[in-house]
Short mmCIF file of N, CA and C in Angstrom, two decimals:
data_model
loop_
_atom_site.label_atom_id
_atom_site.label_comp_id
_atom_site.label_asym_id
_atom_site.label_seq_id
_atom_site.Cartn_x
_atom_site.Cartn_y
_atom_site.Cartn_z
N UNK F 1 4.90 -4.04 1.70
CA UNK F 1 4.84 -4.17 2.77
C UNK F 1 5.80 -3.48 3.66
N UNK F 2 6.38 -2.82 2.91
CA UNK F 2 7.72 -2.13 3.44
C UNK F 2 7.07 -0.42 3.62
N UNK F 3 6.46 -0.22 2.47
CA UNK F 3 5.68 1.00 2.54
C UNK F 3 4.70 1.26 3.52
N UNK F 4 4.11 0.11 3.78
CA UNK F 4 3.18 0.17 4.93
C UNK F 4 3.76 0.21 6.34
N UNK F 5 4.64 -0.34 6.23
CA UNK F 5 5.72 0.13 7.87
C UNK F 5 5.98 1.20 7.75
N UNK F 6 6.76 1.80 7.08
CA UNK F 6 6.86 2.88 6.76
C UNK F 6 5.71 3.96 7.16
N UNK F 7 4.97 3.95 6.77
CA UNK F 7 3.56 4.74 6.55
C UNK F 7 2.89 4.97 7.91
N UNK F 8 2.96 3.58 9.00
CA UNK F 8 2.96 3.82 10.27
C UNK F 8 4.15 4.08 11.23
N UNK F 9 4.76 4.23 10.96
CA UNK F 9 6.17 5.01 11.61
C UNK F 9 5.49 6.31 11.65
N UNK F 10 5.83 6.28 10.28
CA UNK F 10 5.22 8.04 10.46
C UNK F 10 4.37 8.73 11.42
N UNK F 11 3.01 7.82 11.10
CA UNK F 11 2.04 7.99 11.74
C UNK F 11 2.26 8.08 13.64
N UNK F 12 2.54 7.25 13.41
CA UNK F 12 3.38 6.74 15.21
C UNK F 12 4.07 7.99 15.88
N UNK F 13 4.99 8.96 14.79
CA UNK F 13 5.57 9.86 15.48
C UNK F 13 4.43 10.76 15.61
N UNK F 14 3.07 10.77 15.45
CA UNK F 14 1.98 11.89 15.72
C UNK F 14 1.76 11.99 16.99
N UNK F 15 1.44 13.52 17.64
CA UNK F 15 0.89 13.34 18.92
C UNK F 15 -0.54 12.90 18.84
N UNK F 16 -1.13 12.44 17.95
CA UNK F 16 -2.63 11.75 18.12
C UNK F 16 -2.64 10.82 16.91
N UNK F 17 -1.33 10.11 17.28
CA UNK F 17 -1.17 8.34 16.22
C UNK F 17 -2.41 7.37 17.29
N UNK F 18 -3.03 7.34 18.44
CA UNK F 18 -3.52 6.37 18.66
C UNK F 18 -4.93 6.67 17.98
N UNK F 19 -5.55 7.63 18.16
CA UNK F 19 -6.51 8.23 16.87
C UNK F 19 -7.02 8.06 15.59
N UNK F 20 -5.00 8.59 14.90
CA UNK F 20 -5.53 8.34 13.36
C UNK F 20 -4.94 6.42 12.87
N UNK F 21 -4.81 5.75 14.37
CA UNK F 21 -4.79 4.26 13.77
C UNK F 21 -6.17 4.02 14.08
N UNK F 22 -6.56 4.56 15.21
CA UNK F 22 -8.55 4.07 14.99
C UNK F 22 -9.24 4.54 13.64
N UNK F 23 -8.65 5.60 13.42
CA UNK F 23 -9.97 6.03 12.52
C UNK F 23 -9.29 5.40 10.93
N UNK F 24 -8.06 4.82 11.38
CA UNK F 24 -7.32 4.40 9.68
C UNK F 24 -8.30 3.19 9.92
N UNK F 25 -7.97 2.08 11.11
CA UNK F 25 -8.94 0.82 11.04
C UNK F 25 -10.12 1.03 10.87
N UNK F 26 -10.79 1.89 11.28
CA UNK F 26 -12.52 1.99 11.28
C UNK F 26 -12.48 2.49 9.46
N UNK F 27 -12.31 2.93 9.03
CA UNK F 27 -12.08 3.38 7.41
C UNK F 27 -12.07 2.03 6.80
N UNK F 28 -10.82 1.51 7.17
CA UNK F 28 -10.79 0.20 6.41
C UNK F 28 -11.76 -0.83 6.14
N UNK F 29 -12.31 -0.92 7.45
CA UNK F 29 -13.71 -2.05 7.39
C UNK F 29 -14.61 -1.62 6.84
N UNK F 30 -14.89 0.32 7.00
CA UNK F 30 -16.26 0.17 6.49
C UNK F 30 -15.61 0.57 4.85
N UNK F 31 -14.78 0.27 4.46
CA UNK F 31 -14.31 0.01 2.89
C UNK F 31 -14.32 -1.31 2.30
N UNK F 32 -14.15 -1.82 3.38
CA UNK F 32 -14.29 -3.44 2.84
C UNK F 32 -15.57 -3.74 2.73
N UNK F 33 -16.54 -3.45 3.67
CA UNK F 33 -17.83 -3.72 3.56
C UNK F 33 -18.64 -2.99 2.52
N UNK F 34 -18.15 -2.39 2.32
CA UNK F 34 -18.67 -1.49 0.55
C UNK F 34 -18.41 -2.70 -0.36
N UNK F 35 -17.65 -3.56 -0.08
CA UNK F 35 -17.19 -4.37 -1.05
C UNK F 35 -18.20 -5.48 -1.16
N UNK F 36 -19.00 -5.62 -0.05
CA UNK F 36 -19.86 -6.81 -0.54
C UNK F 36 -21.25 -6.48 -0.72
N UNK F 37 -21.66 -7.70 -1.68
CA UNK F 37 -22.94 -6.99 -2.05
C UNK F 37 -23.69 -6.89 -1.39
N UNK F 38 -24.74 -5.48 -1.40
CA UNK F 38 -25.55 -5.28 -1.02
C UNK F 38 -26.77 -6.31 -0.83
N UNK F 39 -27.00 -7.26 -1.61
CA UNK F 39 -27.92 -8.02 -1.19
C UNK F 39 -27.25 -8.77 0.48
N UNK F 40 -26.15 -9.00 0.10
CA UNK F 40 -25.40 -9.85 1.27
C UNK F 40 -25.64 -9.54 2.29
N UNK F 41 -25.16 -8.14 2.21
CA UNK F 41 -25.83 -7.49 3.23
C UNK F 41 -26.40 -7.21 3.84
N UNK F 42 -27.71 -6.74 3.45
CA UNK F 42 -29.11 -7.13 3.80
C UNK F 42 -28.99 -8.06 4.15
N UNK F 43 -28.77 -9.41 3.59
CA UNK F 43 -29.15 -10.65 4.46
C UNK F 43 -29.28 -11.10 5.92
N UNK F 44 -27.47 -10.33 6.25
CA UNK F 44 -27.28 -10.92 7.28
C UNK F 44 -26.66 -9.69 8.37
N UNK F 45 -27.65 -8.69 8.59
CA UNK F 45 -28.31 -7.70 8.98
C UNK F 45 -30.21 -8.17 9.48
N UNK F 46 -30.67 -8.80 8.76
CA UNK F 46 -31.99 -8.98 8.76
C UNK F 46 -32.44 -10.76 9.25
N UNK F 47 -31.64 -11.86 8.59
CA UNK F 47 -31.49 -12.92 8.96
C UNK F 47 -31.69 -13.04 10.29
N UNK F 48 -31.62 -14.39 11.50
CA UNK F 48 -31.71 -14.37 12.46
C UNK F 48 -30.04 -14.88 12.83
N UNK F 49 -29.86 -14.19 14.10
CA UNK F 49 -28.28 -14.70 13.91
C UNK F 49 -28.21 -16.12 13.39
N UNK F 50 -28.67 -17.47 13.92
CA UNK F 50 -28.26 -18.91 13.24
C UNK F 50 -27.84 -19.28 11.69
N UNK F 51 -28.11 -18.25 11.04
CA UNK F 51 -28.00 -17.99 9.46
C UNK F 51 -27.00 -16.80 9.33
N UNK F 52 -27.01 -15.73 10.02
CA UNK F 52 -26.70 -14.36 9.39
C UNK F 52 -24.77 -14.82 9.57
N UNK F 53 -24.88 -15.46 10.93
CA UNK F 53 -23.12 -15.43 11.80
C UNK F 53 -22.32 -16.50 10.82
N UNK F 54 -22.92 -17.80 10.08
CA UNK F 54 -21.90 -18.17 9.24
C UNK F 54 -21.88 -17.26 8.15
N UNK F 55 -22.69 -16.71 7.40
CA UNK F 55 -22.18 -15.93 6.57
C UNK F 55 -21.19 -14.59 6.51
N UNK F 56 -21.56 -13.74 7.75
CA UNK F 56 -20.63 -12.92 8.85
C UNK F 56 -19.33 -13.45 8.63
N UNK F 57 -19.25 -14.81 8.78
CA UNK F 57 -17.83 -15.03 9.79
C UNK F 57 -16.69 -15.36 8.33
N UNK F 58 -17.91 -15.82 7.19
CA UNK F 58 -17.46 -16.67 6.38
C UNK F 58 -16.83 -14.16 5.76
N UNK F 59 -17.03 -13.92 5.81
CA UNK F 59 -16.79 -12.41 4.88
C UNK F 59 -15.43 -11.72 5.79
N UNK F 60 -16.03 -11.88 6.72
CA UNK F 60 -15.06 -11.40 7.95
C UNK F 60 -13.51 -11.99 7.75
N UNK F 61 -13.84 -13.46 6.92
CA UNK F 61 -11.93 -14.27 7.82
C UNK F 61 -11.65 -13.41 6.29
N UNK F 62 -12.93 -13.84 5.00
CA UNK F 62 -12.32 -12.97 3.56
C UNK F 62 -11.71 -11.13 3.85
N UNK F 63 -12.36 -10.80 4.50
CA UNK F 63 -12.14 -8.95 4.86
C UNK F 63 -10.51 -9.28 5.26
N UNK F 64 -10.33 -9.58 6.30
CA UNK F 64 -8.86 -9.78 7.02
C UNK F 64 -7.70 -10.69 6.48
N UNK F 65 -7.92 -11.94 5.40
CA UNK F 65 -7.04 -12.43 4.84
C UNK F 65 -6.79 -11.18 4.30
N UNK F 66 -7.54 -10.57 3.17
CA UNK F 66 -7.30 -9.64 2.16
C UNK F 66 -6.66 -8.03 2.63
N UNK F 67 -6.83 -7.96 3.27
CA UNK F 67 -7.09 -6.45 3.79
C UNK F 67 -5.96 -6.10 5.10
N UNK F 68 -5.65 -7.18 6.18
CA UNK F 68 -5.01 -7.18 7.75
C UNK F 68 -3.94 -8.24 7.27
N UNK F 69 -3.52 -9.44 6.12
CA UNK F 69 -2.82 -10.60 6.60
C UNK F 69 -3.39 -11.14 7.70
N UNK F 70 -4.51 -11.23 7.76
CA UNK F 70 -4.67 -11.77 9.70
C UNK F 70 -5.60 -12.84 8.90
N UNK F 71 -5.92 -13.64 9.85
CA UNK F 71 -7.02 -15.04 9.91
C UNK F 71 -8.08 -14.51 11.40
N UNK F 72 -9.61 -15.17 10.80
CA UNK F 72 -10.47 -15.39 12.04
C UNK F 72 -11.04 -16.30 12.05
N UNK F 73 -10.91 -16.90 13.33
CA UNK F 73 -11.44 -18.47 13.39
C UNK F 73 -12.65 -18.41 14.75
N UNK F 74 -13.73 -18.83 15.19
CA UNK F 74 -14.50 -18.98 16.24
C UNK F 74 -14.62 -20.24 16.90
N UNK F 75 -14.26 -19.06 18.36
CA UNK F 75 -14.18 -20.24 19.96
C UNK F 75 -15.10 -19.37 20.41
N UNK F 76 -16.21 -20.96 20.78
CA UNK F 76 -17.23 -20.71 21.72
C UNK F 76 -17.80 -19.40 20.37
N UNK F 77 -18.82 -18.50 21.92
CA UNK F 77 -18.65 -17.21 21.67
C UNK F 77 -18.50 -16.35 21.28
N UNK F 78 -16.62 -16.27 20.65
CA UNK F 78 -15.74 -15.12 20.83
C UNK F 78 -15.39 -15.44 19.45
N UNK F 79 -14.91 -14.74 18.49
CA UNK F 79 -14.13 -14.92 17.43
C UNK F 79 -12.45 -14.39 18.31
N UNK F 80 -11.63 -14.87 17.49
CA UNK F 80 -10.22 -14.60 17.09
C UNK F 80 -9.35 -14.17 16.08
N UNK F 81 -8.70 -12.80 16.26
CA UNK F 81 -8.47 -12.27 14.88
C UNK F 81 -6.81 -12.12 15.34
N UNK F 82 -6.42 -13.15 14.10
CA UNK F 82 -4.76 -13.23 14.77
C UNK F 82 -4.08 -12.75 13.64
N UNK F 83 -2.74 -11.66 13.86
CA UNK F 83 -1.99 -11.33 12.75
C UNK F 83 -0.69 -11.44 13.00
N UNK F 84 -0.53 -12.46 12.12
CA UNK F 84 1.24 -12.44 12.55
C UNK F 84 1.92 -12.10 12.32
N UNK F 85 1.88 -10.86 11.16
CA UNK F 85 2.99 -10.04 10.57
C UNK F 85 2.10 -8.30 10.52
N UNK F 86 2.48 -7.56 11.33
CA UNK F 86 0.88 -6.47 12.19
C UNK F 86 2.09 -5.54 11.52
N UNK F 87 2.06 -4.29 10.67
CA UNK F 87 1.87 -3.75 9.76
C UNK F 87 2.93 -2.63 10.72
N UNK F 88 1.74 -2.55 11.91
CA UNK F 88 1.50 -1.19 12.62
C UNK F 88 2.49 -1.29 13.98
N UNK F 89 3.38 -3.08 14.34
CA UNK F 89 3.68 -3.42 15.46
C UNK F 89 4.63 -2.30 15.49
N UNK F 90 4.71 -1.70 16.96
CA UNK F 90 6.48 -1.19 17.41
C UNK F 90 5.99 0.24 16.59
N UNK F 91 5.04 0.87 16.25
CA UNK F 91 5.26 1.68 15.35
C UNK F 91 5.51 3.48 16.40
N UNK F 92 4.41 2.54 16.99
CA UNK F 92 4.13 4.18 18.10
C UNK F 92 4.15 3.81 19.34
N UNK F 93 4.27 4.96 20.57
CA UNK F 93 4.52 4.57 21.71
C UNK F 93 3.20 3.59 22.76
N UNK F 94 3.48 3.13 23.74
CA UNK F 94 2.10 2.05 24.25
C UNK F 94 1.71 1.72 23.35
N UNK F 95 1.95 0.44 22.48
CA UNK F 95 0.97 0.24 21.20
C UNK F 95 -0.13 0.22 20.75
N UNK F 96 -0.16 1.67 20.54
CA UNK F 96 -0.99 2.41 20.39
C UNK F 96 -1.14 1.95 18.81
N UNK F 97 0.00 1.83 17.99
CA UNK F 97 -1.26 1.09 17.06
C UNK F 97 -1.60 0.03 16.37
N UNK F 98 -1.43 -0.88 17.97
CA UNK F 98 -2.53 -2.12 17.84
C UNK F 98 -3.64 -2.05 17.80
N UNK F 99 -4.18 -0.35 17.73
CA UNK F 99 -5.54 0.01 18.20
C UNK F 99 -5.97 0.10 16.52
N UNK F 100 -5.03 0.02 15.54
CA UNK F 100 -5.66 -0.28 13.93
C UNK F 100 -6.51 -1.37 14.02
N UNK F 101 -5.79 -2.49 14.16
CA UNK F 101 -6.42 -3.39 14.11
C UNK F 101 -7.84 -3.89 15.06
N UNK F 102 -7.69 -3.51 16.50
CA UNK F 102 -8.83 -3.40 16.95
C UNK F 102 -9.92 -3.16 17.11
N UNK F 103 -10.02 -1.49 16.27
CA UNK F 103 -10.63 -0.65 15.24
C UNK F 103 -11.54 -1.35 14.35
N UNK F 104 -10.83 -1.60 13.72
CA UNK F 104 -11.67 -2.51 12.27
C UNK F 104 -11.38 -4.11 12.50
N UNK F 105 -11.53 -4.64 13.93
CA UNK F 105 -12.39 -5.54 13.63
C UNK F 105 -13.57 -4.96 14.48
N UNK F 106 -13.74 -4.26 15.34
CA UNK F 106 -15.08 -3.75 16.19
C UNK F 106 -15.64 -3.30 14.77
N UNK F 107 -15.35 -2.09 14.55
CA UNK F 107 -16.08 -2.25 12.96
C UNK F 107 -16.58 -2.60 12.18
N UNK F 108 -15.55 -3.81 11.84
CA UNK F 108 -16.71 -5.02 10.87
C UNK F 108 -17.09 -5.78 11.54
N UNK F 109 -17.54 -5.74 13.15
CA UNK F 109 -18.17 -6.54 13.16
C UNK F 109 -19.65 -6.11 13.28
N UNK F 110 -19.33 -4.52 13.42
CA UNK F 110 -20.74 -3.32 13.96
C UNK F 110 -21.29 -3.53 12.44
N UNK F 111 -20.48 -3.54 11.78
CA UNK F 111 -21.49 -3.96 10.16
C UNK F 111 -21.66 -5.01 9.92
N UNK F 112 -20.95 -6.21 10.59
CA UNK F 112 -21.96 -6.85 9.20
C UNK F 112 -22.97 -7.96 10.43
N UNK F 113 -23.21 -7.80 12.11
CA UNK F 113 -23.41 -8.48 12.68
C UNK F 113 -24.50 -7.77 14.04
N UNK F 114 -24.42 -6.42 13.35
CA UNK F 114 -24.75 -5.33 14.10
C UNK F 114 -24.44 -5.13 15.18
N UNK F 115 -23.69 -5.54 15.54
CA UNK F 115 -23.18 -5.12 17.26
C UNK F 115 -22.07 -5.93 17.57
N UNK F 116 -21.06 -5.83 18.65
CA UNK F 116 -20.10 -7.13 18.69
C UNK F 116 -19.82 -6.33 20.20
N UNK F 117 -19.40 -7.22 21.33
CA UNK F 117 -19.16 -6.77 22.73
C UNK F 117 -17.60 -6.45 22.64
N UNK F 118 -16.75 -6.62 24.06
CA UNK F 118 -15.78 -5.82 23.75
C UNK F 118 -14.80 -6.28 22.95
N UNK F 119 -13.84 -6.00 22.37
CA UNK F 119 -12.81 -5.98 21.73
C UNK F 119 -11.20 -6.49 22.61
N UNK F 120 -11.22 -7.32 22.75
CA UNK F 120 -9.85 -7.42 23.45
C UNK F 120 -8.62 -8.05 22.91
N UNK F 121 -7.53 -6.69 23.15
CA UNK F 121 -6.01 -6.81 22.94
C UNK F 121 -5.26 -8.42 23.70
N UNK F 122 -5.62 -9.96 23.47
CA UNK F 122 -5.42 -10.40 24.02
C UNK F 122 -3.56 -11.30 23.83
N UNK F 123 -2.91 -10.94 22.66
CA UNK F 123 -1.22 -11.26 22.92
C UNK F 123 -0.85 -10.28 21.54
N UNK F 124 0.42 -10.30 21.91
CA UNK F 124 0.90 -9.03 21.50
C UNK F 124 2.44 -9.49 20.62
N UNK F 125 2.85 -9.26 19.55
CA UNK F 125 4.07 -9.77 19.45
C UNK F 125 4.88 -8.37 19.81
N UNK F 126 4.92 -7.46 20.33
CA UNK F 126 5.31 -6.61 20.80
C UNK F 126 5.80 -6.94 22.24
N UNK F 127 4.52 -7.44 22.31
CA UNK F 127 5.47 -8.06 24.43
C UNK F 127 5.94 -9.15 24.16
N UNK F 128 6.34 -9.96 22.96
CA UNK F 128 6.84 -11.62 22.98
C UNK F 128 6.31 -12.49 23.59
N UNK F 129 4.84 -12.55 22.78
CA UNK F 129 4.32 -12.98 22.94
C UNK F 129 3.58 -13.72 21.65
N UNK F 130 4.12 -13.50 20.38
CA UNK F 130 4.65 -14.78 19.45
C UNK F 130 3.94 -13.54 18.72
N UNK F 131 2.73 -13.76 18.17
CA UNK F 131 1.96 -13.13 17.16
C UNK F 131 0.71 -11.94 18.32
N UNK F 132 0.10 -11.68 17.22
CA UNK F 132 -0.63 -10.43 17.70
C UNK F 132 -2.16 -10.97 17.79
N UNK F 133 -3.41 -10.94 18.60
CA UNK F 133 -4.21 -11.10 18.36
C UNK F 133 -5.28 -10.44 19.10
N UNK F 134 -6.13 -10.68 18.53
CA UNK F 134 -7.96 -9.64 18.72
C UNK F 134 -8.83 -10.65 19.57
N UNK F 135 -9.23 -10.52 20.83
CA UNK F 135 -10.85 -11.36 20.68
C UNK F 135 -11.99 -10.05 21.19
N UNK F 136 -13.00 -10.98 20.08
CA UNK F 136 -14.24 -10.46 20.18
C UNK F 136 -15.50 -11.02 20.69
N UNK F 137 -16.37 -11.12 21.66
CA UNK F 137 -17.34 -10.91 21.72
C UNK F 137 -18.27 -10.43 21.11
N UNK F 138 -18.84 -12.30 20.21
CA UNK F 138 -20.00 -12.43 19.30
C UNK F 138 -21.46 -12.46 19.65
N UNK F 139 -21.46 -12.53 20.45
CA UNK F 139 -22.84 -13.18 20.86
C UNK F 139 -24.03 -12.01 19.88
N UNK F 140 -25.31 -13.05 19.74
CA UNK F 140 -26.57 -12.47 19.90
C UNK F 140 -26.48 -10.92 20.84
N UNK F 141 -27.21 -9.63 20.51
CA UNK F 141 -27.69 -8.91 21.71
C UNK F 141 -28.25 -9.36 22.38
N UNK F 142 -29.23 -9.61 21.77
CA UNK F 142 -30.37 -10.58 23.27
C UNK F 142 -29.31 -11.42 24.07
N UNK F 143 -28.45 -12.03 23.46
CA UNK F 143 -28.27 -12.84 24.39
C UNK F 143 -27.32 -12.65 25.77
N UNK F 144 -27.20 -11.10 26.00
CA UNK F 144 -26.17 -11.22 26.66
C UNK F 144 -26.36 -10.85 28.23
#
C-alpha cells in the first residue's frame, strides 16, 4: 500500500493528474474484466437484466474487493462503492485522485452490464466524511 500511495503522490504532482487517474481507473477495470470467463461475460451482456444483474454485481464485488480494497452494495436502483482506505486520497489538488475510483466504477459497470447512469462521489474521507463512497445508477437502459 505504501508503494501505491507514493506512486499516486507522484502522479498527483503532474499538471494532468486528473486525466492520468481517470485513465488508470479505466485501465484497472478493463484488466479486471478480462479476467472474467468469456462465457460469463457473454451471459452478462445477453441475458435479461433480471438474470444478468446479480451475476454482474457478484463480479463487481469480487473485483472491487481484490483490486480497490472496496466493497459494493446495492441500494435500490443504485450501487454504492465504498473504499475505506483510498490510495489516492489527498494525493492531488481538488480531489483529483478520487477520479481514479470514479472512472474505474463507471468503466466496470459499462463492461459488466453495458451502461451505467451518473457516477457521483457522495462521501469523501478528504472532506472528513469517514470513508470515500461513489454511487452509480444502474437501472436497465430502457427503464430511464
